[in-house]
Backbone as numpy.savetxt, mean C-alpha at the origin, in Angstrom:
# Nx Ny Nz CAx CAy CAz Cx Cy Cz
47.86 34.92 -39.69 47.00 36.10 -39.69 47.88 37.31 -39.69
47.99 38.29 -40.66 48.39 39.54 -40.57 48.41 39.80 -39.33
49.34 41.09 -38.80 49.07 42.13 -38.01 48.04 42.77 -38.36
47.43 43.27 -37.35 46.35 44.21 -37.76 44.61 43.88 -38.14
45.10 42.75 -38.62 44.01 42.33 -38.93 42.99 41.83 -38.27
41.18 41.89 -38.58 40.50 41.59 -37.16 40.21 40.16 -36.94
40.26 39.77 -35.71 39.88 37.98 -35.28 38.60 37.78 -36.18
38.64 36.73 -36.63 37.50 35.94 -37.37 37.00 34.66 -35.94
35.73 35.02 -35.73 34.91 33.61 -34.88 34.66 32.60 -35.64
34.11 31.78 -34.90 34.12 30.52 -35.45 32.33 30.50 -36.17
32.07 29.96 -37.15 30.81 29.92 -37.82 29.69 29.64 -37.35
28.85 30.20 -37.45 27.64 29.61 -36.81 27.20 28.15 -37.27
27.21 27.90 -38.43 27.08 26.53 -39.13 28.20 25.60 -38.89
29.03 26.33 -38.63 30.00 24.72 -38.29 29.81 24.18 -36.76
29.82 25.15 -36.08 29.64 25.14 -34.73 28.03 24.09 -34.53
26.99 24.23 -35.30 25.77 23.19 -35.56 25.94 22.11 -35.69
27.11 22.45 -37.11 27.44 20.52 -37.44 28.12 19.77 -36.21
29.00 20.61 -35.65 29.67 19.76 -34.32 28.83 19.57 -33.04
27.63 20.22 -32.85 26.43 19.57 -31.71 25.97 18.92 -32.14
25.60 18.55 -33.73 24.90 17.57 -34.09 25.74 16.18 -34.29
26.58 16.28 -34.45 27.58 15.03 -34.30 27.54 14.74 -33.47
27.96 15.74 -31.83 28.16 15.08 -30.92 26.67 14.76 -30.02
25.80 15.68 -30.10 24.76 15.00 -29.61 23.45 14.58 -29.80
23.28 15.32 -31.15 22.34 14.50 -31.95 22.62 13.05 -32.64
23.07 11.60 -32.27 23.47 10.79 -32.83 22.68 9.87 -33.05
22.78 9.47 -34.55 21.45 8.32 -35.11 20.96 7.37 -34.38
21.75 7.12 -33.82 21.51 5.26 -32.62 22.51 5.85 -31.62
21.51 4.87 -30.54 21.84 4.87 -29.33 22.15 3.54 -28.88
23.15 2.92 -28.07 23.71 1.53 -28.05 22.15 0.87 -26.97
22.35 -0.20 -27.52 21.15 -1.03 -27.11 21.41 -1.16 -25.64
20.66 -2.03 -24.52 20.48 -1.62 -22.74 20.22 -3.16 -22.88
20.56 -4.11 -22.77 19.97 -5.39 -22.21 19.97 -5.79 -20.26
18.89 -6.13 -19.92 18.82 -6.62 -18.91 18.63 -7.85 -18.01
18.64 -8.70 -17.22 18.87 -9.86 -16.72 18.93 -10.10 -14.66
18.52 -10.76 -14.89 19.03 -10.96 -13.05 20.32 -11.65 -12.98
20.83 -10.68 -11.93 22.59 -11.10 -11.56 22.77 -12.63 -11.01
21.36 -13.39 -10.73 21.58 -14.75 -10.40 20.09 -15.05 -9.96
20.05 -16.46 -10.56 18.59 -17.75 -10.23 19.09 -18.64 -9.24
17.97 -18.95 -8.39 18.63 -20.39 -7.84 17.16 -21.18 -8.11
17.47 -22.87 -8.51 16.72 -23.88 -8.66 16.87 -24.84 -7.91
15.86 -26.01 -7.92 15.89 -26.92 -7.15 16.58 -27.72 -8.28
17.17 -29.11 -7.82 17.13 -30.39 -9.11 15.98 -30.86 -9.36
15.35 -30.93 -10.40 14.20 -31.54 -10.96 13.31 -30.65 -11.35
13.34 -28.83 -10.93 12.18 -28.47 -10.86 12.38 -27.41 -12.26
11.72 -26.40 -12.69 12.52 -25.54 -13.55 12.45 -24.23 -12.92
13.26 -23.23 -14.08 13.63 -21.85 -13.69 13.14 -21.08 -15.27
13.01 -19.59 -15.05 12.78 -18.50 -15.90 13.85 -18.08 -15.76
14.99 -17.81 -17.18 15.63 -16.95 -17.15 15.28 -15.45 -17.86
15.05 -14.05 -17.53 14.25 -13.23 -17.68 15.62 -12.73 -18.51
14.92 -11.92 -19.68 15.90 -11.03 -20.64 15.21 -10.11 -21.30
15.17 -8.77 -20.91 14.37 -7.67 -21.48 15.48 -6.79 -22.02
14.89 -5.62 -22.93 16.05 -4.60 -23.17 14.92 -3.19 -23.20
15.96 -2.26 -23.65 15.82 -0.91 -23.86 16.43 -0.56 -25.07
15.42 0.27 -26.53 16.13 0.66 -27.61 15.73 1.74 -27.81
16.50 2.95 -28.53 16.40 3.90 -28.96 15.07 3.32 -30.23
15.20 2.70 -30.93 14.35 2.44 -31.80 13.44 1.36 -31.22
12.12 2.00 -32.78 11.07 0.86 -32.53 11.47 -0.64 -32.60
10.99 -1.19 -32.15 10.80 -2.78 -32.51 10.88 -3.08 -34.12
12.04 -4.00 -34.17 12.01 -4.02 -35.47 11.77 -5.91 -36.20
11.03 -6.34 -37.08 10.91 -7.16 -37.19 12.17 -8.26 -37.52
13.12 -7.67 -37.30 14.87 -8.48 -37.58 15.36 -8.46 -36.31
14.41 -7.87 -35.54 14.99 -8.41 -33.89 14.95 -9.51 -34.14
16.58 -9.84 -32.91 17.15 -11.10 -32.15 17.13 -11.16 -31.02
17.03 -12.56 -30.52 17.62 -13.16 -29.21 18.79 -13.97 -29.12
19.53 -13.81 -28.20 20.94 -15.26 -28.82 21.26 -15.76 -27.36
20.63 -16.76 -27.00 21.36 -16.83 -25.62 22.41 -18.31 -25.43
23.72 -17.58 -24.29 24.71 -18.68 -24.61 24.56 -18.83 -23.44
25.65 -20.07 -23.02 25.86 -20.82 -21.75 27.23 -21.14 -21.30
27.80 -20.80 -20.60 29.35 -20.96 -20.13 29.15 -22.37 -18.54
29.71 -23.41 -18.79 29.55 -23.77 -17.55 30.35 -23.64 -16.37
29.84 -24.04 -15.23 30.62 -23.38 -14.08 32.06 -23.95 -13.93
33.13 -22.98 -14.47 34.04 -23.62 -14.83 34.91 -23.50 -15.73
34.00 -23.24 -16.74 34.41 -23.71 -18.05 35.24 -22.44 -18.57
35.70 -22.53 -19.56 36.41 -21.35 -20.15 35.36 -20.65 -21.59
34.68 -21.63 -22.31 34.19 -21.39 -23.55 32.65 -21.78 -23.44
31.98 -20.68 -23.88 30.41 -20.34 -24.17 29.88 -20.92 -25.61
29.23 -21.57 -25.19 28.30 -22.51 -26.44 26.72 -21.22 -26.60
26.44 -21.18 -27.95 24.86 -20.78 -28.44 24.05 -22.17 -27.66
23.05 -21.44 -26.72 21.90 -22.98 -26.47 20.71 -22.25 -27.28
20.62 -21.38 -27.66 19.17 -20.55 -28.22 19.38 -19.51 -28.73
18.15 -19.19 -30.09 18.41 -18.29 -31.45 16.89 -18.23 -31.34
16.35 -16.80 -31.12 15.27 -15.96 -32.02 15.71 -15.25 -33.12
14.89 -15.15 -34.19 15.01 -14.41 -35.33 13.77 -14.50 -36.46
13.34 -13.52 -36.77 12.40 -13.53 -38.26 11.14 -14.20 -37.78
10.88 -13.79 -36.06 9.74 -14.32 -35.52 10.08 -15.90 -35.26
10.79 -16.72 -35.37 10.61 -18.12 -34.86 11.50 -17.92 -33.84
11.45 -19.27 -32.97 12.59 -19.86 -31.76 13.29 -20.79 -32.32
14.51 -20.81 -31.95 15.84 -22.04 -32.71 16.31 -22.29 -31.46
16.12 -23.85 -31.11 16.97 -24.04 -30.31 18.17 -25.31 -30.67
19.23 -24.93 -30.30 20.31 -25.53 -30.33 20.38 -27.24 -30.88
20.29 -28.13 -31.60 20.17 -29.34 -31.12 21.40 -30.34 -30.30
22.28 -29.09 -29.83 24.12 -29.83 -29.57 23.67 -29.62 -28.18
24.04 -30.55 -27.09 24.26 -29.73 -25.86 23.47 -30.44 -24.77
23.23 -29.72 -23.42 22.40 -30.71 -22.83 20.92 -30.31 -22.45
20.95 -29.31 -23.28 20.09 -28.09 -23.05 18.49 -28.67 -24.82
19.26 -29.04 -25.59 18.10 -29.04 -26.37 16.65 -29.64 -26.54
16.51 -30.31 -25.31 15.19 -30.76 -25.19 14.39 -30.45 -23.81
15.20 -28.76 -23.31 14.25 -28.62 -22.11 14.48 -27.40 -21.84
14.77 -26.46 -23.57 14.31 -25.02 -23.19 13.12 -24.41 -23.58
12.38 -23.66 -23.45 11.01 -23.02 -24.02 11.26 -21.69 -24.10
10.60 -21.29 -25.08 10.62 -19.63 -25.84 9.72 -19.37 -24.48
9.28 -18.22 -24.15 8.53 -17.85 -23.30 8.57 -16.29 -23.51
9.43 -15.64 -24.49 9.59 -14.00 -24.20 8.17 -14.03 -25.65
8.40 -12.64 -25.59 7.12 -11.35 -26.58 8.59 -10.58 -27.27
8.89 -10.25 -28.10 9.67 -8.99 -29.23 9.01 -8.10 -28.60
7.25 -7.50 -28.47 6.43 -6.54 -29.15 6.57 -6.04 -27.74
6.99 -6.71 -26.45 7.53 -6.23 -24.96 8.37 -6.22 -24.68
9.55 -6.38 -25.30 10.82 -6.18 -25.09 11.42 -7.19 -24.21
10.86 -8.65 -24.39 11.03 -9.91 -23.63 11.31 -10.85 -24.69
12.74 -11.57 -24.06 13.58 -12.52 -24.76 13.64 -13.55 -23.75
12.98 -13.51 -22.80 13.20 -14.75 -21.57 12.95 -16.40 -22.23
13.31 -17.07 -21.45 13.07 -18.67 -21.35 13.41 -19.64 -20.43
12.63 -20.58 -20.25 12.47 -21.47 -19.03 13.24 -22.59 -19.63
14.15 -23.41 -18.54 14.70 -24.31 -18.89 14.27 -25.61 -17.64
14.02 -26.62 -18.12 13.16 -27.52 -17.40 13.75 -28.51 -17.01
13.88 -29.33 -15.80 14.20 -30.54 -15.55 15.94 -30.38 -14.94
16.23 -28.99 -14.31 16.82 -29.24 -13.79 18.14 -29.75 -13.50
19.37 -29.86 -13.56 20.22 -30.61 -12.76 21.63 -30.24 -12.11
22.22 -30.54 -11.32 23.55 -30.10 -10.65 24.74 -29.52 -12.32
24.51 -30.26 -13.25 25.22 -29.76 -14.29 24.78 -28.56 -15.38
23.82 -28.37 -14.75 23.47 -26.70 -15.13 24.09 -25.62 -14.70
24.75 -25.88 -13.76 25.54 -24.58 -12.50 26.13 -23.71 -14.05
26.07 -22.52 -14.16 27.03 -21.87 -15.21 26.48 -20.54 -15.15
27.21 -19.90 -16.12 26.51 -18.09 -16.91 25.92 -18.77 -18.08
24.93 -17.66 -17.75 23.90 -17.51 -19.53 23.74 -15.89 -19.57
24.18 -15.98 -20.70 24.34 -14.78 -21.22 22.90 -13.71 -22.74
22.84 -13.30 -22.16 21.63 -12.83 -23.32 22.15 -11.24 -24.26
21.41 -12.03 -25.76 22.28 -10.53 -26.38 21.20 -10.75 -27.78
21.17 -9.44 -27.31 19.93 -8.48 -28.36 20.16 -8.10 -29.79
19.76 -8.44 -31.13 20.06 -6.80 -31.52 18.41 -6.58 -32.25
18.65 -5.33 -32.44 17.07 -4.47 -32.87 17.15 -3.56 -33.99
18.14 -4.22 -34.79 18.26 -3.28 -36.15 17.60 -2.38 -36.17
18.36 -0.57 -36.54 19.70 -0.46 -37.00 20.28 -0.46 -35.06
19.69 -0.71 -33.95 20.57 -0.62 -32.77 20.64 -1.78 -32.59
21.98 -1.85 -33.23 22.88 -3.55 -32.56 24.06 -3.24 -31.98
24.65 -1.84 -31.49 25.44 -1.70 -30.55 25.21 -2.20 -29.28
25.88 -2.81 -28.57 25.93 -2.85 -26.66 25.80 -3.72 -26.18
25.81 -3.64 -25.15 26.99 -5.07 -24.13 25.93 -6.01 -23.92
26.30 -7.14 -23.68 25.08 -8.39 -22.97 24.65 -8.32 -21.77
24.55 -9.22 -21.64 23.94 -9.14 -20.02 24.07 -10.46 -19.46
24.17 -11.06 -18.45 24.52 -11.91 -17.92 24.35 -12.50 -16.22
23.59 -13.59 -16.33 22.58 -14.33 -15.49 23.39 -15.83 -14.76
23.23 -16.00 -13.60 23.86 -16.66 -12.75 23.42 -17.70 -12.57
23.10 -18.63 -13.08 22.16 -20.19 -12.36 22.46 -21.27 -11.35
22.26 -21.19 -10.20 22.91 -22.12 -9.06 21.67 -23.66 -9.13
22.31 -24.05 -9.15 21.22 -25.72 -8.59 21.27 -25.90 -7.63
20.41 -26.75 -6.48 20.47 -27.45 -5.16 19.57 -28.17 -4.99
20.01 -29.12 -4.28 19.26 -29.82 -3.62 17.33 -29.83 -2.95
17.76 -28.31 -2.59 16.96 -27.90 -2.24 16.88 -26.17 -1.90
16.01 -25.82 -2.59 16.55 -23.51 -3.24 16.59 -23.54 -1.38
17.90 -22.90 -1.07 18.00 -22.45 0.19 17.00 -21.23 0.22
16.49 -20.65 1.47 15.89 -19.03 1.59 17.17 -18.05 1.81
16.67 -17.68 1.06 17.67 -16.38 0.68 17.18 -15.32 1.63
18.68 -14.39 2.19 18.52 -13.55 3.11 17.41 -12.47 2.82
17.28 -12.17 1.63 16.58 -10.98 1.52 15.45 -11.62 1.95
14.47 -12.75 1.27 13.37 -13.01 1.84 13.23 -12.90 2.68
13.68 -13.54 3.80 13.65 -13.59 5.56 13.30 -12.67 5.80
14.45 -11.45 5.66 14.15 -9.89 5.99 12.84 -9.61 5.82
13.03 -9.40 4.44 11.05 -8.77 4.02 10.01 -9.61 5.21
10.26 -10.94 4.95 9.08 -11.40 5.72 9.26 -10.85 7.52
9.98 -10.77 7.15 10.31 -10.09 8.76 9.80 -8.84 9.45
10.10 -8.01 7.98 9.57 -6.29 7.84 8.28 -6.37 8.15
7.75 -7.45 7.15 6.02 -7.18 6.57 5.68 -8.08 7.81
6.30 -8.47 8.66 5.35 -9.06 10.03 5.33 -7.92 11.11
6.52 -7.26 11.08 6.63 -6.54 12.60 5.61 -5.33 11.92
5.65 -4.62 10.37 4.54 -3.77 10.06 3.28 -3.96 10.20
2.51 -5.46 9.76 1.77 -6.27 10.49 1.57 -5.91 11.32
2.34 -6.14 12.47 1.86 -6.16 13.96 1.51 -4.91 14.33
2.58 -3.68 13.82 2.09 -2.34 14.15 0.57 -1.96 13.50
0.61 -2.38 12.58 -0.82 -2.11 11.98 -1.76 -2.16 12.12
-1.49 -3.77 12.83 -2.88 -4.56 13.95 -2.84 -3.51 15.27
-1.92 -3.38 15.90 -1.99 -2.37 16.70 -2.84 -1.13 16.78
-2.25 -0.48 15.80 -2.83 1.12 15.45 -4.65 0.98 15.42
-5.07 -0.14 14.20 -6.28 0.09 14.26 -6.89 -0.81 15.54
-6.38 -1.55 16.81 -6.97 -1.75 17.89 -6.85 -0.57 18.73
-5.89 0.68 18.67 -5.94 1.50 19.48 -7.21 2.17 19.20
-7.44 2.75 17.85 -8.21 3.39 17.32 -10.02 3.02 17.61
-9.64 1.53 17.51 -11.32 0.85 17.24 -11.53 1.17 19.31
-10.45 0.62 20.36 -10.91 0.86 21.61 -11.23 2.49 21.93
-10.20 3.16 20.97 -10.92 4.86 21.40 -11.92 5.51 21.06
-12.40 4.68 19.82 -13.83 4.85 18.90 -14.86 4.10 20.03
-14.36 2.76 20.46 -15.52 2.45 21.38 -15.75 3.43 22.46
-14.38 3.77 23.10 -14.59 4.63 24.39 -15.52 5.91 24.38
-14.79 6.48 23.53 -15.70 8.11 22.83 -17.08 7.72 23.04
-17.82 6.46 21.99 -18.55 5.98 21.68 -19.54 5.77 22.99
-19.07 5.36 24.13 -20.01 4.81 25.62 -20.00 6.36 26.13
-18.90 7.21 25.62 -18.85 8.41 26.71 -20.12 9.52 26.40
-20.27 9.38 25.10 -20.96 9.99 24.77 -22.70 9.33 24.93
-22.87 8.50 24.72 -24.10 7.99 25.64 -24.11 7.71 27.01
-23.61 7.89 27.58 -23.53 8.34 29.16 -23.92 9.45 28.91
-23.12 10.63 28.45 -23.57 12.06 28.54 -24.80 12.29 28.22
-25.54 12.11 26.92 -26.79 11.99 26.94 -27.67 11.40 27.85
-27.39 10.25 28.36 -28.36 9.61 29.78 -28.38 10.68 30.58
-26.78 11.15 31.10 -27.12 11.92 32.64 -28.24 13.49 31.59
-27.37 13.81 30.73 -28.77 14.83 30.06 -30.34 15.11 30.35
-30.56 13.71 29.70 -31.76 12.95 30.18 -32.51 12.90 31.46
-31.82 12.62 32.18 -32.04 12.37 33.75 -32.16 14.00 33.97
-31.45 14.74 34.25 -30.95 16.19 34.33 -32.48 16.74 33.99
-32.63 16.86 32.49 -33.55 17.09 32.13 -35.40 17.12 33.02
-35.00 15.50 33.45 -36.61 14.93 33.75 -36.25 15.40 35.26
-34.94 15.50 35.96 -35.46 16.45 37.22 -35.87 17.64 37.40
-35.37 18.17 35.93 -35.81 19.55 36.35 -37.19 19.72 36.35
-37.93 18.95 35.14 -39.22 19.16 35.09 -40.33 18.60 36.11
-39.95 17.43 36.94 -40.05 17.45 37.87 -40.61 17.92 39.23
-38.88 18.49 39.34 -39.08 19.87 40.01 -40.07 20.81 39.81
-39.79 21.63 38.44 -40.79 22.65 38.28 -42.35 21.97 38.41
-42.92 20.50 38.40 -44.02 20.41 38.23 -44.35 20.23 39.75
-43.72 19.89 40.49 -44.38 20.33 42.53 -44.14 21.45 42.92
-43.00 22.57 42.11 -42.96 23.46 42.61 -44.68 24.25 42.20
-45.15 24.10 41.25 -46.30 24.72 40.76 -47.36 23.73 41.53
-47.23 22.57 41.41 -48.33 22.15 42.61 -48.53 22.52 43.80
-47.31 22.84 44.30 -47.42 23.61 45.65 -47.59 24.69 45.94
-47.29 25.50 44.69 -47.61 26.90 44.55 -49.58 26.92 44.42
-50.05 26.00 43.85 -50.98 25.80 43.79 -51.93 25.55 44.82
-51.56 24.66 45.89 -52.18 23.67 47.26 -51.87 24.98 48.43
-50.85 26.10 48.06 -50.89 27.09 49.38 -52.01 27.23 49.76
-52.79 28.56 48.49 -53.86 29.31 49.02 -54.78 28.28 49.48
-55.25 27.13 48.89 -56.54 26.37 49.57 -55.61 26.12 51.25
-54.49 25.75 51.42 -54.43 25.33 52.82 -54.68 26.49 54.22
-54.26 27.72 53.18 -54.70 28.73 53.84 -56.19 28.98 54.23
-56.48 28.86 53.34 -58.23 29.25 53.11 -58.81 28.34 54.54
-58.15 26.87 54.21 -58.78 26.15 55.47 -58.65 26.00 56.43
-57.29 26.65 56.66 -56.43 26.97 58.17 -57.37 28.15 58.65
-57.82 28.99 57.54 -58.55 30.32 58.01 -59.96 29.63 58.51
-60.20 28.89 57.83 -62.05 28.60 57.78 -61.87 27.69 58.81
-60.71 26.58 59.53 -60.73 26.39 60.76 -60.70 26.88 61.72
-59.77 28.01 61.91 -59.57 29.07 63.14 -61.36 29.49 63.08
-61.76 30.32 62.02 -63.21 30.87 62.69 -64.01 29.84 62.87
-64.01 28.60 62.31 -64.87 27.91 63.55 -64.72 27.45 64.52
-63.61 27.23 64.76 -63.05 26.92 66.39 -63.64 28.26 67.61
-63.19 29.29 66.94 -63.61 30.78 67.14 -65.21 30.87 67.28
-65.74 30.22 66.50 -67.17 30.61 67.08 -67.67 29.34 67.63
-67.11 28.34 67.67 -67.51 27.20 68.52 -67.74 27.46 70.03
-66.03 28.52 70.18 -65.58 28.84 71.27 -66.44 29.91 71.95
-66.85 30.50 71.08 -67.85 31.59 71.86 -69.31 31.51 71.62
-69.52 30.25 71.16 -71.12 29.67 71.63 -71.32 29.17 72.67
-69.49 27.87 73.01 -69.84 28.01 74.39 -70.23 28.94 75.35
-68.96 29.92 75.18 -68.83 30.41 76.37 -70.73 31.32 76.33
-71.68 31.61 75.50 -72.46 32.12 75.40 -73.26 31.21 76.28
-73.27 29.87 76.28 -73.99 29.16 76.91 -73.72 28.98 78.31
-72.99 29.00 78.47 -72.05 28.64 80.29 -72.44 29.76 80.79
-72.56 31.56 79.96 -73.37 32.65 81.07 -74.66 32.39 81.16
-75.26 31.98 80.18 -76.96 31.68 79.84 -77.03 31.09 81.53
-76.70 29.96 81.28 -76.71 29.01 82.69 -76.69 29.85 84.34
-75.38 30.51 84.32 -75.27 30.87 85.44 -76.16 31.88 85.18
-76.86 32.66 84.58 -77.83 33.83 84.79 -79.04 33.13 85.17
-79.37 31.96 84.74 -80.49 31.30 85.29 -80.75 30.92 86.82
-79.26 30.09 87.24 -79.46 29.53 88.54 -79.76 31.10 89.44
């Protein structure tokens, strides 16, 4: 650049093309998923679960491919092939007469059950997607233990443990509730009884107080109308007792 001369910025259009490269990008690498480990009994069967996540729709050239490494082993065999809508399973192996398709494409489920079990199942199975044009990204990979008999696993215990002592609080809470609903419940018909009662004394009351207000004046009247006849009883005698002595 000359002296003198003025700085040139950088373009508005080029500066576009380089966000769009870097973060507008056609495909996005595919997401497969799996549980980090199954445990089975001998004899009984298991679901191995295999879902994904794609930038794109569902495409009818979706795959499933699932392999098997045994516990041990160094090298992974194909036991199972989806493609073009059918299930392929393997006919090499010890696996080809006791796996079952069991996933959906149209849900994003590639799972399958393997049946019957045995101590020589112990291994990785591995599941791997693609969903044309996203067939970038990693597998995923599933743990299968056999036994004798599926030990209980710690987490269960726990939970059942959680969901009993919550249980119990629960049973709790609504016995506190239902005895304070009863209590409220008697207190408040008590209060109305003594009401009641309250009530019928007063009226009661007021109904002798007015009877008696009533029964005064007659007791008067006859307290009066006794005195004057006692009163003139008294002085008829005595009218008669002078009669007498004026005679003799």
């Amino acid at each position: 650049m000359a002296p003198g001369a003025p700085s040139s910025s950088p373009s508005p259009i080029l500066a576009a093309l380089l966000f769009s490269s870097l973060v507008l990008s056609p495909a996005q690498a595919i997401v497969v998923y799996t549980d980090r480990e199954v445990h089975g009994a001998v004899g009984s069967q298991v679901t191995l679960h295999c879902s994904f996540w794609s930038s794109e729709w569902v495409s009818d050239d979706i795959s499933f491919t699932w392999r098997y490494q045994p516990e041990g082993g160094r090298d992974a065999i194909s036991i199972f092939h989806y493609a073009k809508g059918q299930p392929y399973i393997d006919e090499v192996g010890t696996f080809k007469e006791r796996i079952q398709w069991v996933g959906d494409p149209r849900w994003k489920d590639g799972s399958i059950v393997i049946h019957n079990l045995d101590y020589s199942d112990n291994g990785t199975f591995t599941c791997d997607v693609k969903n044309p044009p996203d067939i970038v990204g990693k597998t995923s990979q599933v743990t299968l233990y056999v036994f004798e008999k599926v030990p209980t696993r710690y987490g269960v215990v726990l939970g059942a443990v959680i969901g009993g002592i919550l249980g119990v609080v629960l049973l709790l809470v609504l016995l506190f509730y239902l005895v304070r609903y009863c209590w409220l419940r008697r207190q408040a018909t008590l209060q109305r009884r003594l009401s009641a009662m309250e009530k019928g004394k007063f009226h009661k009351s007021s109904k002798d107080s007015s009877k008696r207000g009533r029964q005064t004046p007659v007791l008067y009247a006859m307290l009066d109308h006794s005195r004057s006849t006692k009163a003139a009883s008294e002085k008829k005698s005595k009218g008669l007792g002078e009669s007498r002595k004026d005679k003799k």
